[in-house]
Each structure stands twice: as structure tokens, then as C-alpha cells.
JSON list of C-alpha atoms in Angstrom, two decimals:
[
{"chain": "A", "resi": 1, "resn": "VAL", "atom": "CA", "xyz": [-3.08, -18.20, 1.75]},
{"chain": "A", "resi": 2, "resn": "GLN", "atom": "CA", "xyz": [-4.61, -17.36, 5.30]},
{"chain": "A", "resi": 3, "resn": "LEU", "atom": "CA", "xyz": [-3.38, -14.32, 7.30]},
{"chain": "A", "resi": 4, "resn": "GLN", "atom": "CA", "xyz": [-4.04, -13.77, 10.99]},
{"chain": "A", "resi": 5, "resn": "ALA", "atom": "CA", "xyz": [-3.38, -10.37, 12.46]},
{"chain": "A", "resi": 6, "resn": "SER", "atom": "CA", "xyz": [-3.04, -10.09, 16.51]},
{"chain": "A", "resi": 7, "resn": "GLY", "atom": "CA", "xyz": [-1.51, -7.59, 19.10]},
{"chain": "A", "resi": 8, "resn": "GLY", "atom": "CA", "xyz": [-4.31, -5.01, 18.88]},
{"chain": "A", "resi": 9, "resn": "GLY", "atom": "CA", "xyz": [-5.49, -3.52, 22.31]},
{"chain": "A", "resi": 10, "resn": "LEU", "atom": "CA", "xyz": [-6.09, -0.18, 24.15]},
{"chain": "A", "resi": 11, "resn": "VAL", "atom": "CA", "xyz": [-3.12, 1.93, 24.69]},
{"chain": "A", "resi": 12, "resn": "GLN", "atom": "CA", "xyz": [-2.73, 5.81, 25.90]},
{"chain": "A", "resi": 13, "resn": "ALA", "atom": "CA", "xyz": [-1.93, 8.54, 23.58]},
{"chain": "A", "resi": 14, "resn": "GLY", "atom": "CA", "xyz": [1.74, 8.55, 23.15]},
{"chain": "A", "resi": 15, "resn": "GLY", "atom": "CA", "xyz": [2.15, 4.81, 23.63]},
{"chain": "A", "resi": 16, "resn": "SER", "atom": "CA", "xyz": [3.39, 1.98, 21.78]},
{"chain": "A", "resi": 17, "resn": "LEU", "atom": "CA", "xyz": [2.07, -1.18, 20.34]},
{"chain": "A", "resi": 18, "resn": "ARG", "atom": "CA", "xyz": [3.28, -3.97, 17.80]},
{"chain": "A", "resi": 19, "resn": "LEU", "atom": "CA", "xyz": [0.73, -5.84, 15.64]},
{"chain": "A", "resi": 20, "resn": "SER", "atom": "CA", "xyz": [1.71, -9.12, 14.01]},
{"chain": "A", "resi": 21, "resn": "CYS", "atom": "CA", "xyz": [0.25, -11.12, 11.15]},
{"chain": "A", "resi": 22, "resn": "ALA", "atom": "CA", "xyz": [0.93, -14.73, 10.99]},
{"chain": "A", "resi": 23, "resn": "HIS", "atom": "CA", "xyz": [1.14, -15.98, 7.25]},
{"chain": "A", "resi": 24, "resn": "SER", "atom": "CA", "xyz": [0.17, -19.86, 6.52]},
{"chain": "A", "resi": 25, "resn": "GLY", "atom": "CA", "xyz": [-0.18, -21.28, 2.82]},
{"chain": "A", "resi": 26, "resn": "ARG", "atom": "CA", "xyz": [2.39, -20.45, 0.03]},
{"chain": "A", "resi": 27, "resn": "THR", "atom": "CA", "xyz": [5.70, -19.21, 0.64]},
{"chain": "A", "resi": 28, "resn": "PHE", "atom": "CA", "xyz": [5.16, -15.84, 2.31]},
{"chain": "A", "resi": 29, "resn": "SER", "atom": "CA", "xyz": [8.29, -14.29, 0.54]},
{"chain": "A", "resi": 30, "resn": "SER", "atom": "CA", "xyz": [6.43, -14.60, -2.89]},
{"chain": "A", "resi": 31, "resn": "TYR", "atom": "CA", "xyz": [3.96, -11.72, -1.78]},
{"chain": "A", "resi": 32, "resn": "ALA", "atom": "CA", "xyz": [4.36, -8.27, -1.31]},
{"chain": "A", "resi": 33, "resn": "ALA", "atom": "CA", "xyz": [2.42, -7.35, 2.21]},
{"chain": "A", "resi": 34, "resn": "GLY", "atom": "CA", "xyz": [1.09, -4.35, 3.88]},
{"chain": "A", "resi": 35, "resn": "TRP", "atom": "CA", "xyz": [-1.06, -3.03, 6.67]},
{"chain": "A", "resi": 36, "resn": "PHE", "atom": "CA", "xyz": [-4.71, -1.35, 6.10]},
{"chain": "A", "resi": 37, "resn": "ARG", "atom": "CA", "xyz": [-6.71, 0.83, 8.68]},
{"chain": "A", "resi": 38, "resn": "GLN", "atom": "CA", "xyz": [-10.19, 1.14, 8.60]},
{"chain": "A", "resi": 39, "resn": "ALA", "atom": "CA", "xyz": [-12.11, 3.50, 11.12]},
{"chain": "A", "resi": 40, "resn": "PRO", "atom": "CA", "xyz": [-15.74, 3.67, 12.09]},
{"chain": "A", "resi": 41, "resn": "GLY", "atom": "CA", "xyz": [-17.81, 5.21, 9.19]},
{"chain": "A", "resi": 42, "resn": "LYS", "atom": "CA", "xyz": [-14.52, 5.66, 6.88]},
{"chain": "A", "resi": 43, "resn": "GLU", "atom": "CA", "xyz": [-12.87, 3.82, 4.29]},
{"chain": "A", "resi": 44, "resn": "ARG", "atom": "CA", "xyz": [-10.20, 1.19, 4.62]},
{"chain": "A", "resi": 45, "resn": "THR", "atom": "CA", "xyz": [-6.74, 3.28, 3.82]},
{"chain": "A", "resi": 46, "resn": "PHE", "atom": "CA", "xyz": [-3.36, 2.38, 3.42]},
{"chain": "A", "resi": 47, "resn": "VAL", "atom": "CA", "xyz": [-0.86, 2.49, 6.69]},
{"chain": "A", "resi": 48, "resn": "ALA", "atom": "CA", "xyz": [2.18, 0.70, 5.57]},
{"chain": "A", "resi": 49, "resn": "GLY", "atom": "CA", "xyz": [3.54, -1.82, 2.86]},
{"chain": "A", "resi": 50, "resn": "ALA", "atom": "CA", "xyz": [6.72, -3.97, 2.61]},
{"chain": "A", "resi": 51, "resn": "SER", "atom": "CA", "xyz": [8.26, -5.60, -0.27]},
{"chain": "A", "resi": 52, "resn": "GLN", "atom": "CA", "xyz": [8.71, -9.29, -0.96]},
{"chain": "A", "resi": 53, "resn": "SER", "atom": "CA", "xyz": [12.21, -9.08, 0.52]},
{"chain": "A", "resi": 54, "resn": "GLY", "atom": "CA", "xyz": [11.10, -6.53, 3.23]},
{"chain": "A", "resi": 55, "resn": "GLY", "atom": "CA", "xyz": [13.94, -4.41, 1.59]},
{"chain": "A", "resi": 56, "resn": "THR", "atom": "CA", "xyz": [11.65, -1.46, 0.21]},
{"chain": "A", "resi": 57, "resn": "LYS", "atom": "CA", "xyz": [8.78, -0.13, 2.47]},
{"chain": "A", "resi": 58, "resn": "TYR", "atom": "CA", "xyz": [6.22, 2.30, 2.22]},
{"chain": "A", "resi": 59, "resn": "PHE", "atom": "CA", "xyz": [4.04, 4.56, 4.62]},
{"chain": "A", "resi": 60, "resn": "ALA", "atom": "CA", "xyz": [1.25, 6.94, 4.66]},
{"chain": "A", "resi": 61, "resn": "ASP", "atom": "CA", "xyz": [2.34, 10.08, 5.39]},
{"chain": "A", "resi": 62, "resn": "SER", "atom": "CA", "xyz": [0.17, 10.15, 8.65]},
{"chain": "A", "resi": 63, "resn": "VAL", "atom": "CA", "xyz": [2.39, 7.37, 9.91]},
{"chain": "A", "resi": 64, "resn": "LYS", "atom": "CA", "xyz": [5.83, 8.48, 8.67]},
{"chain": "A", "resi": 65, "resn": "GLY", "atom": "CA", "xyz": [8.13, 8.71, 11.74]},
{"chain": "A", "resi": 66, "resn": "ARG", "atom": "CA", "xyz": [6.09, 6.87, 13.90]},
{"chain": "A", "resi": 67, "resn": "PHE", "atom": "CA", "xyz": [5.44, 3.44, 12.51]},
{"chain": "A", "resi": 68, "resn": "THR", "atom": "CA", "xyz": [7.76, 0.53, 11.10]},
{"chain": "A", "resi": 69, "resn": "ILE", "atom": "CA", "xyz": [6.70, -1.99, 9.33]},
{"chain": "A", "resi": 70, "resn": "SER", "atom": "CA", "xyz": [9.01, -5.51, 9.00]},
{"chain": "A", "resi": 71, "resn": "ARG", "atom": "CA", "xyz": [8.76, -9.20, 8.22]},
{"chain": "A", "resi": 72, "resn": "ASP", "atom": "CA", "xyz": [10.62, -12.54, 9.01]},
{"chain": "A", "resi": 73, "resn": "ASN", "atom": "CA", "xyz": [9.80, -14.21, 5.73]},
{"chain": "A", "resi": 74, "resn": "ALA", "atom": "CA", "xyz": [11.34, -17.34, 7.55]},
{"chain": "A", "resi": 75, "resn": "LYS", "atom": "CA", "xyz": [8.69, -17.39, 10.15]},
{"chain": "A", "resi": 76, "resn": "GLY", "atom": "CA", "xyz": [6.22, -16.07, 7.93]},
{"chain": "A", "resi": 77, "resn": "MET", "atom": "CA", "xyz": [5.28, -13.29, 9.80]},
{"chain": "A", "resi": 78, "resn": "LEU", "atom": "CA", "xyz": [4.59, -9.39, 9.16]},
{"chain": "A", "resi": 79, "resn": "TYR", "atom": "CA", "xyz": [4.89, -6.91, 12.09]},
{"chain": "A", "resi": 80, "resn": "LEU", "atom": "CA", "xyz": [3.85, -3.40, 12.50]},
{"chain": "A", "resi": 81, "resn": "GLN", "atom": "CA", "xyz": [5.27, -1.64, 15.15]},
{"chain": "A", "resi": 82, "resn": "MET", "atom": "CA", "xyz": [3.30, 1.53, 16.33]},
{"chain": "A", "resi": 83, "resn": "SER", "atom": "CA", "xyz": [4.77, 4.49, 18.36]},
{"chain": "A", "resi": 84, "resn": "SER", "atom": "CA", "xyz": [3.84, 7.84, 19.32]},
{"chain": "A", "resi": 85, "resn": "LEU", "atom": "CA", "xyz": [0.15, 6.87, 18.92]},
{"chain": "A", "resi": 86, "resn": "LYS", "atom": "CA", "xyz": [-2.72, 9.37, 18.60]},
{"chain": "A", "resi": 87, "resn": "PRO", "atom": "CA", "xyz": [-6.35, 9.07, 19.15]},
{"chain": "A", "resi": 88, "resn": "GLU", "atom": "CA", "xyz": [-6.61, 9.22, 15.48]},
{"chain": "A", "resi": 89, "resn": "ASP", "atom": "CA", "xyz": [-4.79, 6.23, 14.93]},
{"chain": "A", "resi": 90, "resn": "THR", "atom": "CA", "xyz": [-7.77, 4.41, 16.51]},
{"chain": "A", "resi": 91, "resn": "ALA", "atom": "CA", "xyz": [-8.94, 2.02, 13.95]},
{"chain": "A", "resi": 92, "resn": "VAL", "atom": "CA", "xyz": [-9.45, -2.04, 13.16]},
{"chain": "A", "resi": 93, "resn": "TYR", "atom": "CA", "xyz": [-5.89, -2.96, 11.44]},
{"chain": "A", "resi": 94, "resn": "TYR", "atom": "CA", "xyz": [-5.84, -5.09, 8.78]},
{"chain": "A", "resi": 95, "resn": "CYS", "atom": "CA", "xyz": [-3.00, -7.27, 7.21]},
{"chain": "A", "resi": 96, "resn": "ALA", "atom": "CA", "xyz": [-2.83, -8.45, 3.51]},
{"chain": "A", "resi": 97, "resn": "ALA", "atom": "CA", "xyz": [-0.89, -9.55, 1.08]},
{"chain": "A", "resi": 98, "resn": "GLY", "atom": "CA", "xyz": [-0.69, -9.78, -2.89]},
{"chain": "A", "resi": 99, "resn": "GLN", "atom": "CA", "xyz": [1.30, -10.57, -5.66]},
{"chain": "A", "resi": 100, "resn": "PHE", "atom": "CA", "xyz": [2.73, -7.11, -7.29]},
{"chain": "A", "resi": 101, "resn": "GLY", "atom": "CA", "xyz": [5.49, -5.07, -7.62]},
{"chain": "A", "resi": 102, "resn": "ARG", "atom": "CA", "xyz": [4.68, -1.30, -8.48]},
{"chain": "A", "resi": 103, "resn": "GLU", "atom": "CA", "xyz": [5.22, 1.24, -5.72]},
{"chain": "A", "resi": 104, "resn": "SER", "atom": "CA", "xyz": [1.60, 2.75, -6.73]},
{"chain": "A", "resi": 105, "resn": "ASP", "atom": "CA", "xyz": [0.07, -0.96, -5.88]},
{"chain": "A", "resi": 106, "resn": "TYR", "atom": "CA", "xyz": [1.13, -0.96, -2.33]},
{"chain": "A", "resi": 107, "resn": "TYR", "atom": "CA", "xyz": [-1.59, 1.85, -1.64]},
{"chain": "A", "resi": 108, "resn": "ILE", "atom": "CA", "xyz": [-4.32, 0.36, -3.11]},
{"chain": "A", "resi": 109, "resn": "ALA", "atom": "CA", "xyz": [-6.49, -2.10, -1.12]},
{"chain": "A", "resi": 110, "resn": "GLY", "atom": "CA", "xyz": [-7.96, -3.66, -4.03]},
{"chain": "A", "resi": 111, "resn": "ARG", "atom": "CA", "xyz": [-4.30, -4.90, -5.38]},
{"chain": "A", "resi": 112, "resn": "TYR", "atom": "CA", "xyz": [-4.11, -7.31, -2.40]},
{"chain": "A", "resi": 113, "resn": "ASN", "atom": "CA", "xyz": [-5.36, -10.78, -2.66]},
{"chain": "A", "resi": 114, "resn": "TYR", "atom": "CA", "xyz": [-5.16, -12.04, 0.50]},
{"chain": "A", "resi": 115, "resn": "TRP", "atom": "CA", "xyz": [-6.62, -10.36, 4.15]},
{"chain": "A", "resi": 116, "resn": "GLY", "atom": "CA", "xyz": [-6.49, -11.18, 7.78]},
{"chain": "A", "resi": 117, "resn": "ARG", "atom": "CA", "xyz": [-9.22, -10.14, 10.15]},
{"chain": "A", "resi": 118, "resn": "GLY", "atom": "CA", "xyz": [-8.66, -7.08, 11.80]},
{"chain": "A", "resi": 119, "resn": "THR", "atom": "CA", "xyz": [-7.58, -6.38, 15.00]},
{"chain": "A", "resi": 120, "resn": "GLN", "atom": "CA", "xyz": [-8.69, -3.48, 16.72]},
{"chain": "A", "resi": 121, "resn": "VAL", "atom": "CA", "xyz": [-6.29, -0.55, 18.31]},
{"chain": "A", "resi": 122, "resn": "THR", "atom": "CA", "xyz": [-8.00, 2.21, 20.48]},
{"chain": "A", "resi": 123, "resn": "VAL", "atom": "CA", "xyz": [-5.96, 4.98, 21.37]},
{"chain": "A", "resi": 124, "resn": "SER", "atom": "CA", "xyz": [-7.22, 6.99, 24.48]},
{"chain": "A", "resi": 125, "resn": "SER", "atom": "CA", "xyz": [-6.44, 10.60, 24.87]}
]
């Protein structure tokens, strides 16, 4: 399984960005998937997660109402639509996939087996 994130960039506060994550390898629908982010000097933290079918989604409190997660299993794609961006959203964003089913697992980076290289998101004030 390989994951490749893209779509990061520089955006002004209040703007929007859409991150994409391309999956290759074993059937994408076998995996729960999520987005994490890591700001300089900080730990990698959970942003959003989607169940294998995409029917169940989870969000960190800091992004609820601003970010949405979606997936297209037929295309092997995971997306993160980010709106109303804030300077504190600045970070490297990573997509990840794992085989688990409990809600609590989505929030824990160690539960994900596969990680893509990150994509930088910078939000200017």
C-alpha cells in the first residue's frame, strides 16, 4: 500500500484548500483512512477520519464545521476539503490508512499502518 498526498500550498486566512491522497496497492475500501497534521515543534495530531465505506466520519474539535473528509474507493482517493482556514491550521498534512473499526482508533496515529508523505499547508494572517 502506498499513499501520496498533494494539494497543499499557501493560502490567506479565510481561504480554502482541497487536499488529495492517492492510494495504490491493495483495495482501498479495505482500509479506514484519515488525515493528520504536524506543526513545527509539535506532535502529529488527528484531523479527520473516514470509515472504509466513507459512511462514518470523525473530526477533531478544532476543525469541525470547517473541514470535510471524503473518499472515492473506486478511484482509490481520499480528500480533505478545508475551508475558513486559520493561521493555526498551518502544518504538514499527512494521509494515512489502517485496518481497524473502533471509533477510538481513528484518533491514534499508531493505529494506522500506512502513511503518505506530507503536504505543506501554510495559512497567512
